[in-house]
Amino acid sequence: MTARTTPAPALRPAPAAAPLVALLLAVLVALVAALVAVAPGAQAAGYRYWSFWKWSGSAWAYQQVGPAGFVPADGAVDGWRFAVSPDGGQDAARPTATGEFTAICADTPPAAGRKRVAVVLDFGTAADAPGGEQPPAPRTACAAVPAAASSADVLAAVAPPLRYDSAGVLCAIAGYPRAGCADTVAAPAAPAAGGAPADDGPSLGLVAGGALVAALAAGAVWQARRRR
């Protein structure tokens, strides 16, 4: 009788754990990138400058045209505010006073061949002032100027001396500030709930996300070893 030989059981190849680990690592990288994107970044810069406004209806509207190129009509109200504001206009600090033409120009009678333009000057707060300077008190004025006068002419008539830089940017009104022109200033941190300054440490979401990443990484390694 011929002895029957029982073949040895075929060895099953070990599961390919590498593709699984690679996939999990790709997911982890995407998660980390998302967490970094939503984490609080450095404070955006602001600019210390005079912003230009016009009274429209019952509110201030940002003036899209510079003072040298804008010719206000008789009865218009120009507004100016010195403050640390973001660049771009619409988000700049507005004058705090209202622009009521009839109240501002009540003592300036009309004159033939001339127009009246009210001006609101807001020199801002001490927090916005350059170091060592104190902002003057806000004030209003009524300019009686030729009909073709621009807003720059109006301002020169009621609030000299003006200071411009070489590019024509208005740097100072009534001599304020004494130096500087649209200087870059670090924007203040937004206060946290309760008025406390915002913490510069990592956010709770970032810490929790980091813990989740670590847990997923550990799970991926454990699964890979278990299936070998």
CSV table of N, CA, C and O in Angstrom, one decimal, residues 57-132:
chain,number,residue,atom,x,y,z
A,57,GLY,N,-27.9,110.6,3.4
A,57,GLY,CA,-29.1,110.3,4.1
A,57,GLY,C,-29.0,110.6,5.6
A,57,GLY,O,-29.1,111.8,6.0
A,58,SER,N,-28.8,109.6,6.4
A,58,SER,CA,-28.7,109.7,7.8
A,58,SER,C,-27.5,108.9,8.4
A,58,SER,O,-27.5,108.6,9.5
A,59,ALA,N,-26.5,108.6,7.5
A,59,ALA,CA,-25.4,107.9,8.0
A,59,ALA,C,-24.1,108.2,7.1
A,59,ALA,O,-24.2,108.8,6.1
A,60,TRP,N,-23.0,107.8,7.7
A,60,TRP,CA,-21.8,108.1,7.0
A,60,TRP,C,-21.5,106.9,5.9
A,60,TRP,O,-21.7,105.8,6.2
A,61,ALA,N,-21.1,107.3,4.7
A,61,ALA,CA,-20.7,106.4,3.7
A,61,ALA,C,-19.3,106.6,3.3
A,61,ALA,O,-18.9,107.8,3.2
A,62,TYR,N,-18.6,105.5,3.1
A,62,TYR,CA,-17.2,105.7,2.7
A,62,TYR,C,-17.0,106.4,1.4
A,62,TYR,O,-17.7,106.0,0.4
A,63,GLN,N,-16.2,107.4,1.3
A,63,GLN,CA,-16.0,108.1,0.1
A,63,GLN,C,-15.0,107.3,-0.9
A,63,GLN,O,-13.9,107.1,-0.5
A,64,GLN,N,-15.6,106.9,-2.0
A,64,GLN,CA,-14.8,106.1,-2.9
A,64,GLN,C,-13.8,106.9,-3.8
A,64,GLN,O,-12.9,106.3,-4.3
A,65,VAL,N,-13.9,108.2,-3.8
A,65,VAL,CA,-13.1,109.1,-4.6
A,65,VAL,C,-12.2,109.9,-3.6
A,65,VAL,O,-12.7,110.4,-2.6
A,66,GLY,N,-11.0,110.1,-3.9
A,66,GLY,CA,-10.1,110.9,-3.0
A,66,GLY,C,-10.5,112.3,-3.0
A,66,GLY,O,-11.2,112.8,-3.9
A,67,PRO,N,-10.1,113.1,-2.0
A,67,PRO,CA,-10.5,114.5,-1.8
A,67,PRO,C,-10.1,115.4,-2.9
A,67,PRO,O,-10.8,116.3,-3.2
A,68,ALA,N,-9.0,115.1,-3.6
A,68,ALA,CA,-8.5,116.0,-4.7
A,68,ALA,C,-9.4,115.8,-5.9
A,68,ALA,O,-9.5,116.7,-6.8
A,69,GLY,N,-10.0,114.6,-6.0
A,69,GLY,CA,-10.8,114.3,-7.2
A,69,GLY,C,-12.3,114.4,-7.1
A,69,GLY,O,-13.0,114.3,-8.0
A,70,PHE,N,-12.7,114.7,-5.8
A,70,PHE,CA,-14.2,114.8,-5.6
A,70,PHE,C,-14.6,116.2,-5.4
A,70,PHE,O,-14.0,117.0,-4.7
A,71,VAL,N,-15.6,116.6,-6.1
A,71,VAL,CA,-16.2,118.0,-6.0
A,71,VAL,C,-17.5,117.9,-5.4
A,71,VAL,O,-18.5,117.5,-6.0
A,72,PRO,N,-17.6,118.3,-4.1
A,72,PRO,CA,-18.9,118.2,-3.4
A,72,PRO,C,-19.9,119.3,-3.9
A,72,PRO,O,-19.5,120.4,-4.3
A,73,ALA,N,-21.2,119.0,-3.8
A,73,ALA,CA,-22.2,119.9,-4.2
A,73,ALA,C,-22.5,120.9,-3.0
A,73,ALA,O,-22.1,120.6,-1.9
A,74,ASP,N,-23.1,122.0,-3.3
A,74,ASP,CA,-23.6,122.9,-2.2
A,74,ASP,C,-24.5,122.1,-1.3
A,74,ASP,O,-25.4,121.4,-1.8
A,75,GLY,N,-24.2,122.2,0.0
A,75,GLY,CA,-25.1,121.5,1.0
A,75,GLY,C,-24.5,120.1,1.3
A,75,GLY,O,-25.1,119.4,2.1
A,76,ALA,N,-23.4,119.7,0.8
A,76,ALA,CA,-22.8,118.4,1.1
A,76,ALA,C,-22.1,118.5,2.4
A,76,ALA,O,-21.8,119.5,3.0
A,77,VAL,N,-21.8,117.3,3.0
A,77,VAL,CA,-21.0,117.2,4.3
A,77,VAL,C,-19.9,116.2,4.1
A,77,VAL,O,-20.1,115.0,3.8
A,78,ASP,N,-18.7,116.6,4.3
A,78,ASP,CA,-17.5,115.8,4.2
A,78,ASP,C,-17.1,115.4,5.7
A,78,ASP,O,-17.2,116.2,6.6
A,79,GLY,N,-16.8,114.1,5.8
A,79,GLY,CA,-16.4,113.7,7.2
A,79,GLY,C,-15.0,113.1,7.1
A,79,GLY,O,-14.6,112.4,6.2
A,80,TRP,N,-14.2,113.3,8.2
A,80,TRP,CA,-12.8,112.8,8.3
A,80,TRP,C,-12.7,112.2,9.7
A,80,TRP,O,-13.1,112.7,10.7
A,81,ARG,N,-12.0,111.0,9.7
A,81,ARG,CA,-11.7,110.3,11.0
A,81,ARG,C,-10.3,109.7,11.0
A,81,ARG,O,-9.9,109.0,10.1
A,82,PHE,N,-9.6,110.1,12.0
A,82,PHE,CA,-8.3,109.5,12.2
A,82,PHE,C,-8.3,108.4,13.2
A,82,PHE,O,-8.8,108.5,14.3
A,83,ALA,N,-7.8,107.2,12.8
A,83,ALA,CA,-7.9,106.0,13.6
A,83,ALA,C,-7.0,104.9,13.0
A,83,ALA,O,-6.6,105.0,11.9
A,84,VAL,N,-6.8,103.9,13.9
A,84,VAL,CA,-6.2,102.7,13.4
A,84,VAL,C,-7.3,101.8,12.8
A,84,VAL,O,-8.2,101.4,13.5
A,85,SER,N,-7.2,101.6,11.5
A,85,SER,CA,-8.3,100.8,10.8
A,85,SER,C,-7.7,99.9,9.8
A,85,SER,O,-6.6,100.1,9.4
A,86,PRO,N,-8.4,98.9,9.4
A,86,PRO,CA,-8.0,98.0,8.3
A,86,PRO,C,-8.0,98.8,7.0
A,86,PRO,O,-8.7,99.7,6.8
A,87,ASP,N,-7.1,98.4,6.1
A,87,ASP,CA,-7.1,99.0,4.8
A,87,ASP,C,-8.4,98.5,4.0
A,87,ASP,O,-8.9,97.4,4.2
A,88,GLY,N,-8.9,99.3,3.1
A,88,GLY,CA,-10.0,98.9,2.3
A,88,GLY,C,-11.2,99.8,2.4
A,88,GLY,O,-12.2,99.7,1.7
A,89,GLY,N,-11.2,100.7,3.4
A,89,GLY,CA,-12.3,101.7,3.5
A,89,GLY,C,-13.5,101.4,4.3
A,89,GLY,O,-13.7,102.0,5.3
A,90,GLN,N,-14.3,100.4,3.8
A,90,GLN,CA,-15.6,100.2,4.4
A,90,GLN,C,-15.6,99.9,5.8
A,90,GLN,O,-16.5,100.2,6.6
A,91,ASP,N,-14.5,99.2,6.3
A,91,ASP,CA,-14.4,98.8,7.6
A,91,ASP,C,-13.6,99.8,8.5
A,91,ASP,O,-13.3,99.5,9.7
A,92,ALA,N,-13.2,100.9,7.9
A,92,ALA,CA,-12.5,101.9,8.7
A,92,ALA,C,-13.4,102.5,9.8
A,92,ALA,O,-14.7,102.5,9.7
A,93,ALA,N,-12.8,103.2,10.8
A,93,ALA,CA,-13.6,103.8,11.8
A,93,ALA,C,-14.3,105.1,11.2
A,93,ALA,O,-13.6,105.9,10.5
A,94,ARG,N,-15.6,105.2,11.5
A,94,ARG,CA,-16.3,106.4,11.0
A,94,ARG,C,-16.3,107.6,12.0
A,94,ARG,O,-16.0,107.4,13.2
A,95,PRO,N,-16.6,108.8,11.5
A,95,PRO,CA,-16.7,109.9,12.4
A,95,PRO,C,-17.8,109.6,13.4
A,95,PRO,O,-18.8,109.0,13.1
A,96,THR,N,-17.6,110.0,14.6
A,96,THR,CA,-18.6,109.7,15.7
A,96,THR,C,-19.7,110.7,15.7
A,96,THR,O,-20.8,110.3,16.1
A,97,ALA,N,-19.5,111.9,15.2
A,97,ALA,CA,-20.6,112.9,15.2
A,97,ALA,C,-21.4,112.7,13.9
A,97,ALA,O,-21.0,112.2,12.9
A,98,THR,N,-22.7,113.2,14.0
A,98,THR,CA,-23.5,113.2,12.8
A,98,THR,C,-23.2,114.3,11.9
A,98,THR,O,-22.5,115.3,12.3
A,99,GLY,N,-23.6,114.2,10.6
A,99,GLY,CA,-23.3,115.3,9.6
A,99,GLY,C,-24.5,116.1,9.2
A,99,GLY,O,-24.9,116.0,8.0
A,100,GLU,N,-25.1,116.8,10.1
A,100,GLU,CA,-26.3,117.6,9.8
A,100,GLU,C,-25.8,119.0,9.2
A,100,GLU,O,-25.4,119.9,10.0
A,101,PHE,N,-26.0,119.1,8.0
A,101,PHE,CA,-25.6,120.4,7.3
A,101,PHE,C,-26.2,121.6,7.9
A,101,PHE,O,-25.5,122.6,8.1
A,102,THR,N,-27.5,121.6,8.1
A,102,THR,CA,-28.2,122.8,8.5
A,102,THR,C,-27.7,123.2,9.9
A,102,THR,O,-27.6,124.5,10.2
A,103,ALA,N,-27.3,122.3,10.7
A,103,ALA,CA,-26.8,122.7,12.1
A,103,ALA,C,-25.3,123.2,11.9
A,103,ALA,O,-25.0,124.2,12.6
A,104,ILE,N,-24.5,122.6,11.1
A,104,ILE,CA,-23.1,123.0,11.0
A,104,ILE,C,-23.0,124.3,10.3
A,104,ILE,O,-22.1,125.1,10.6
A,105,CYS,N,-23.8,124.5,9.2
A,105,CYS,CA,-23.6,125.8,8.4
A,105,CYS,C,-24.7,126.8,8.8
A,105,CYS,O,-24.9,127.7,8.0
A,106,ALA,N,-25.3,126.7,9.9
A,106,ALA,CA,-26.4,127.7,10.3
A,106,ALA,C,-25.9,129.1,10.3
A,106,ALA,O,-26.6,130.0,10.0
A,107,ASP,N,-24.6,129.3,10.7
A,107,ASP,CA,-24.1,130.7,10.8
A,107,ASP,C,-23.3,131.1,9.6
A,107,ASP,O,-22.7,132.2,9.7
A,108,THR,N,-23.3,130.4,8.5
A,108,THR,CA,-22.6,130.8,7.3
A,108,THR,C,-23.7,131.0,6.2
A,108,THR,O,-24.2,130.1,5.7
A,109,PRO,N,-24.0,132.3,5.9
A,109,PRO,CA,-25.0,132.6,4.9
A,109,PRO,C,-24.6,132.2,3.5
A,109,PRO,O,-23.4,132.2,3.2
A,110,PRO,N,-25.5,131.9,2.6
A,110,PRO,CA,-25.2,131.6,1.2
A,110,PRO,C,-24.6,132.9,0.6
A,110,PRO,O,-24.9,134.0,1.0
A,111,ALA,N,-23.7,132.7,-0.4
A,111,ALA,CA,-23.1,133.8,-1.1
A,111,ALA,C,-23.1,133.5,-2.6
A,111,ALA,O,-22.9,132.3,-3.0
A,112,ALA,N,-23.4,134.5,-3.4
A,112,ALA,CA,-23.4,134.3,-4.9
A,112,ALA,C,-22.1,133.7,-5.4
A,112,ALA,O,-21.0,134.2,-5.0
A,113,GLY,N,-22.2,132.7,-6.3
A,113,GLY,CA,-21.0,132.2,-6.9
A,113,GLY,C,-20.2,131.3,-6.0
A,113,GLY,O,-19.1,130.8,-6.4
A,114,ARG,N,-20.7,131.0,-4.8
A,114,ARG,CA,-19.9,130.1,-3.9
A,114,ARG,C,-20.9,129.0,-3.3
A,114,ARG,O,-22.1,129.2,-3.4
A,115,LYS,N,-20.3,128.0,-2.8
A,115,LYS,CA,-21.1,126.9,-2.2
A,115,LYS,C,-20.7,126.7,-0.8
A,115,LYS,O,-19.5,127.1,-0.4
A,116,ARG,N,-21.6,126.1,0.0
A,116,ARG,CA,-21.3,125.8,1.4
A,116,ARG,C,-21.1,124.3,1.5
A,116,ARG,O,-22.0,123.6,1.1
A,117,VAL,N,-20.1,123.9,2.2
A,117,VAL,CA,-19.8,122.5,2.5
A,117,VAL,C,-19.5,122.3,3.9
A,117,VAL,O,-18.6,123.0,4.4
A,118,ALA,N,-20.3,121.5,4.6
A,118,ALA,CA,-20.0,121.2,6.0
A,118,ALA,C,-18.9,120.2,6.2
A,118,ALA,O,-18.8,119.3,5.3
A,119,VAL,N,-18.1,120.3,7.2
A,119,VAL,CA,-17.0,119.4,7.4
A,119,VAL,C,-17.0,118.9,8.9
A,119,VAL,O,-17.1,119.7,9.8
A,120,VAL,N,-16.9,117.6,9.1
A,120,VAL,CA,-16.8,117.0,10.4
A,120,VAL,C,-15.4,116.4,10.6
A,120,VAL,O,-15.0,115.6,9.8
A,121,LEU,N,-14.7,116.9,11.6
A,121,LEU,CA,-13.4,116.4,11.8
A,121,LEU,C,-13.4,115.6,13.1
A,121,LEU,O,-13.7,116.1,14.2
A,122,ASP,N,-13.0,114.3,13.1
A,122,ASP,CA,-12.9,113.5,14.2
A,122,ASP,C,-11.4,113.0,14.3
A,122,ASP,O,-11.0,112.2,13.5
A,123,PHE,N,-10.7,113.5,15.3
A,123,PHE,CA,-9.3,113.2,15.5
A,123,PHE,C,-9.0,111.9,16.2
A,123,PHE,O,-7.8,111.6,16.4
A,124,GLY,N,-10.0,111.2,16.5
A,124,GLY,CA,-9.8,109.8,17.0
A,124,GLY,C,-9.6,109.9,18.5
A,124,GLY,O,-9.8,110.9,19.2
A,125,THR,N,-9.2,108.7,19.0
A,125,THR,CA,-9.0,108.5,20.5
A,125,THR,C,-7.5,108.5,20.8
A,125,THR,O,-6.6,108.4,19.9
A,126,ALA,N,-7.2,108.5,22.1
A,126,ALA,CA,-5.8,108.5,22.5
A,126,ALA,C,-5.2,107.1,22.2
A,126,ALA,O,-4.0,107.1,21.9
A,127,ALA,N,-6.0,106.1,22.1
A,127,ALA,CA,-5.5,104.8,21.7
A,127,ALA,C,-5.0,104.7,20.3
A,127,ALA,O,-4.1,104.0,19.9
A,128,ASP,N,-5.6,105.6,19.4
A,128,ASP,CA,-5.3,105.7,18.0
A,128,ASP,C,-4.1,106.6,17.8
A,128,ASP,O,-3.5,106.6,16.7
A,129,ALA,N,-3.8,107.5,18.7
A,129,ALA,CA,-2.8,108.5,18.5
A,129,ALA,C,-1.4,107.9,18.4
A,129,ALA,O,-1.1,107.0,19.1
A,130,PRO,N,-0.5,108.5,17.6
A,130,PRO,CA,0.9,108.1,17.6
A,130,PRO,C,1.5,108.4,19.0
A,130,PRO,O,1.0,109.3,19.7
A,131,GLY,N,2.6,107.7,19.3
A,131,GLY,CA,3.2,107.9,20.6
A,131,GLY,C,3.6,109.4,20.9
A,131,GLY,O,4.1,110.1,20.0
A,132,GLY,N,3.2,109.8,22.1
A,132,GLY,CA,3.6,111.2,22.5
A,132,GLY,C,2.6,112.3,22.0
A,132,GLY,O,2.8,113.4,22.3
